[in-house]
Short mmCIF file of C-alpha atoms in Angstrom, two decimals:
data_model
loop_
_atom_site.label_atom_id
_atom_site.label_comp_id
_atom_site.label_asym_id
_atom_site.label_seq_id
_atom_site.Cartn_x
_atom_site.Cartn_y
_atom_site.Cartn_z
CA UNK A 1078 -20.63 -24.55 -26.78
CA UNK A 1079 -17.11 -24.50 -25.41
CA UNK A 1080 -15.38 -21.50 -23.93
CA UNK A 1081 -11.83 -21.15 -25.20
CA UNK A 1082 -9.12 -18.77 -24.02
CA UNK A 1083 -8.04 -17.78 -27.53
CA UNK A 1084 -7.80 -14.28 -28.86
CA UNK A 1085 -7.60 -11.07 -26.88
CA UNK A 1086 -8.49 -12.59 -23.50
CA UNK A 1087 -5.09 -14.29 -23.22
CA UNK A 1088 -3.33 -11.10 -24.27
CA UNK A 1089 -5.19 -8.99 -21.69
CA UNK A 1090 -4.64 -11.27 -18.69
CA UNK A 1091 -1.07 -10.23 -17.78
CA UNK A 1092 -1.97 -6.54 -17.74
CA UNK A 1093 -5.10 -6.98 -15.60
CA UNK A 1094 -3.92 -6.42 -12.03
CA UNK A 1095 -5.09 -8.64 -9.23
CA UNK A 1096 -6.46 -6.54 -6.41
CA UNK A 1097 -7.59 -6.97 -2.84
CA UNK A 1098 -9.94 -4.51 -1.12
CA UNK A 1099 -10.88 -4.79 2.53
CA UNK A 1100 -12.57 -2.54 5.08
CA UNK A 1101 -10.64 -2.19 8.33
CA UNK A 1102 -11.93 -1.00 11.72
CA UNK A 1103 -11.14 2.58 12.70
CA UNK A 1104 -8.92 1.34 15.54
CA UNK A 1105 -5.29 0.34 16.11
CA UNK A 1106 -6.40 -3.28 15.53
CA UNK A 1107 -6.50 -2.42 11.81
CA UNK A 1108 -2.68 -2.29 11.62
CA UNK A 1109 -1.85 -6.01 12.09
CA UNK A 1110 -4.78 -7.00 9.86
CA UNK A 1111 -3.48 -4.72 7.10
CA UNK A 1112 0.05 -6.11 7.44
CA UNK A 1113 -1.24 -9.69 7.15
CA UNK A 1114 -3.31 -8.85 4.07
CA UNK A 1115 -0.37 -7.22 2.30
CA UNK A 1116 1.88 -10.21 3.07
CA UNK A 1117 -0.77 -12.62 1.73
CA UNK A 1118 -1.34 -10.53 -1.40
CA UNK A 1119 2.36 -10.23 -2.21
CA UNK A 1120 2.83 -13.98 -1.80
CA UNK A 1121 0.84 -14.24 -5.05
CA UNK A 1122 3.60 -12.48 -6.98
CA UNK A 1123 6.08 -14.86 -8.55
CA UNK A 1124 8.78 -12.22 -8.29
CA UNK A 1125 7.51 -10.44 -5.23
CA UNK A 1126 7.94 -6.93 -4.03
CA UNK A 1127 9.79 -6.54 -0.73
CA UNK A 1128 7.22 -7.91 1.74
CA UNK A 1129 8.89 -6.43 4.82
CA UNK A 1130 8.98 -2.93 3.32
CA UNK A 1131 5.41 -3.26 2.04
CA UNK A 1132 4.20 -4.34 5.49
CA UNK A 1133 6.07 -1.52 7.22
CA UNK A 1134 4.75 1.18 4.89
CA UNK A 1135 1.21 -0.21 4.98
CA UNK A 1136 1.30 -0.19 8.79
CA UNK A 1137 2.42 3.46 8.70
CA UNK A 1138 -0.38 4.47 6.31
CA UNK A 1139 -3.06 2.65 8.30
CA UNK A 1140 -1.81 3.97 11.65
CA UNK A 1141 -1.73 7.48 10.15
CA UNK A 1142 -5.32 7.14 8.89
CA UNK A 1143 -6.54 5.88 12.29
CA UNK A 1144 -4.74 8.63 14.18
CA UNK A 1145 -5.62 11.58 11.97
CA UNK A 1146 -9.23 10.88 11.04
CA UNK A 1147 -12.26 11.00 13.28
CA UNK A 1148 -15.49 9.06 13.38
CA UNK A 1149 -16.37 5.40 13.15
CA UNK A 1150 -16.18 5.02 9.38
CA UNK A 1151 -13.96 2.11 8.39
CA UNK A 1152 -10.65 2.60 6.64
CA UNK A 1153 -10.27 0.78 3.36
CA UNK A 1154 -7.11 -1.00 2.28
CA UNK A 1155 -6.56 -1.67 -1.43
CA UNK A 1156 -3.63 -3.80 -2.61
CA UNK A 1157 -3.02 -4.07 -6.35
CA UNK A 1158 -0.52 -6.37 -8.00
CA UNK A 1159 0.84 -4.60 -11.07
CA UNK A 1160 3.12 -5.93 -13.82
CA UNK A 1161 5.84 -3.69 -12.38
CA UNK A 1162 5.30 -4.44 -8.66
CA UNK A 1163 2.54 -3.51 -6.25
CA UNK A 1164 0.52 -0.49 -5.18
CA UNK A 1165 -1.05 -0.13 -1.75
CA UNK A 1166 -3.74 2.46 -1.04
CA UNK A 1167 -5.40 3.40 2.23
CA UNK A 1168 -8.74 5.21 1.92
CA UNK A 1169 -10.16 7.32 4.74
CA UNK A 1170 -12.97 9.84 5.15
CA UNK A 1171 -10.81 12.93 5.76
CA UNK A 1172 -10.41 14.96 2.55
CA UNK A 1173 -7.39 16.88 3.93
CA UNK A 1174 -4.15 15.72 2.27
CA UNK A 1175 -1.53 14.08 4.48
CA UNK A 1176 1.12 16.56 5.55
CA UNK A 1177 4.63 16.19 4.19
CA UNK A 1178 4.01 13.11 2.07
CA UNK A 1179 5.14 14.45 -1.29
CA UNK A 1180 6.62 17.87 -0.53
CA UNK A 1181 7.98 18.35 2.98
CA UNK A 1182 7.41 21.81 4.44
CA UNK A 1183 10.11 23.40 6.51
CA UNK A 1184 12.85 20.83 5.94
CA UNK A 1185 13.07 17.21 7.02
CA UNK A 1186 11.26 16.18 10.21
CA UNK A 1187 13.24 15.79 13.41
CA UNK A 1188 14.07 12.07 13.59
CA UNK A 1189 13.66 12.18 17.39
CA UNK A 1190 10.06 13.37 17.15
CA UNK A 1191 7.36 10.69 17.30
CA UNK A 1192 5.25 12.32 14.57
CA UNK A 1193 6.28 12.76 10.97
CA UNK A 1194 8.54 9.72 10.64
CA UNK A 1195 5.93 7.51 8.98
CA UNK A 1196 5.49 9.74 5.96
CA UNK A 1197 9.27 10.24 5.77
CA UNK A 1198 9.70 6.44 5.65
CA UNK A 1199 7.10 6.14 2.91
CA UNK A 1200 8.84 8.81 0.80
CA UNK A 1201 12.25 7.22 1.37
CA UNK A 1202 11.39 3.55 0.81
CA UNK A 1203 8.72 3.54 -1.91
CA UNK A 1204 9.38 3.94 -5.62
CA UNK A 1205 6.59 6.53 -5.70
CA UNK A 1206 3.85 7.75 -3.39
CA UNK A 1207 1.10 10.31 -3.23
CA UNK A 1208 -2.54 10.98 -2.47
CA UNK A 1209 -5.71 11.72 -4.36
CA UNK A 1210 -9.22 12.83 -3.46
CA UNK A 1211 -12.01 10.24 -3.49
CA UNK A 1212 -15.80 10.58 -3.33
CA UNK A 1213 -15.73 9.87 0.41
CA UNK A 1214 -12.41 11.48 1.44
CA UNK A 1215 -8.93 10.64 0.20
CA UNK A 1216 -6.65 7.77 -0.75
CA UNK A 1217 -2.96 7.75 0.20
CA UNK A 1218 -0.81 5.34 -1.81
CA UNK A 1219 2.68 4.02 -2.42
CA UNK A 1220 4.25 1.72 -4.99
CA UNK A 1221 7.05 -0.80 -4.65
CA UNK A 1222 8.91 -2.38 -7.58
CA UNK A 1223 9.38 -6.09 -8.09
CA UNK A 1224 12.54 -7.59 -6.62
CA UNK A 1225 14.21 -10.73 -7.94
CA UNK A 1226 13.20 -13.84 -6.03
CA UNK A 1227 15.93 -15.13 -3.75
CA UNK A 1228 15.74 -18.82 -4.64
CA UNK A 1229 17.86 -21.12 -2.57
CA UNK A 1230 18.44 -24.77 -3.47
CA UNK A 1231 16.35 -27.02 -1.28
CA UNK A 1232 18.26 -29.21 1.14
#
């Protein structure tokens, strides 16, 4: 009995996103690991999203989760490759929503202050962002669109 790829399976493949899910330690060491995972995941996209921006925003989300949540529970990083680009989520155990991610209170943050710039960057550089409750806390996410590949002729 042979297994063929005819019929609906072929049609469904492009819309099924590839996803990576990894638990990260609740320490600052999680940030470089998260950046590396995002870079590796986006390398799978033929027309990739902006890797540098994705790494920067992922680092901000992970650093934010480490700084603002307590306990030893790991943080979870989820990277999904979508037909339109990519979505990165960071899950933590604190149900409180992140301040100023989608609707800044009291005007824009002072750019000279250390705190508040990460979420400002995420709002400014992502195509969309937000947060949602999960069974164990919350997930904070952003999306980036695909960008045309910069193909240079090989020497």
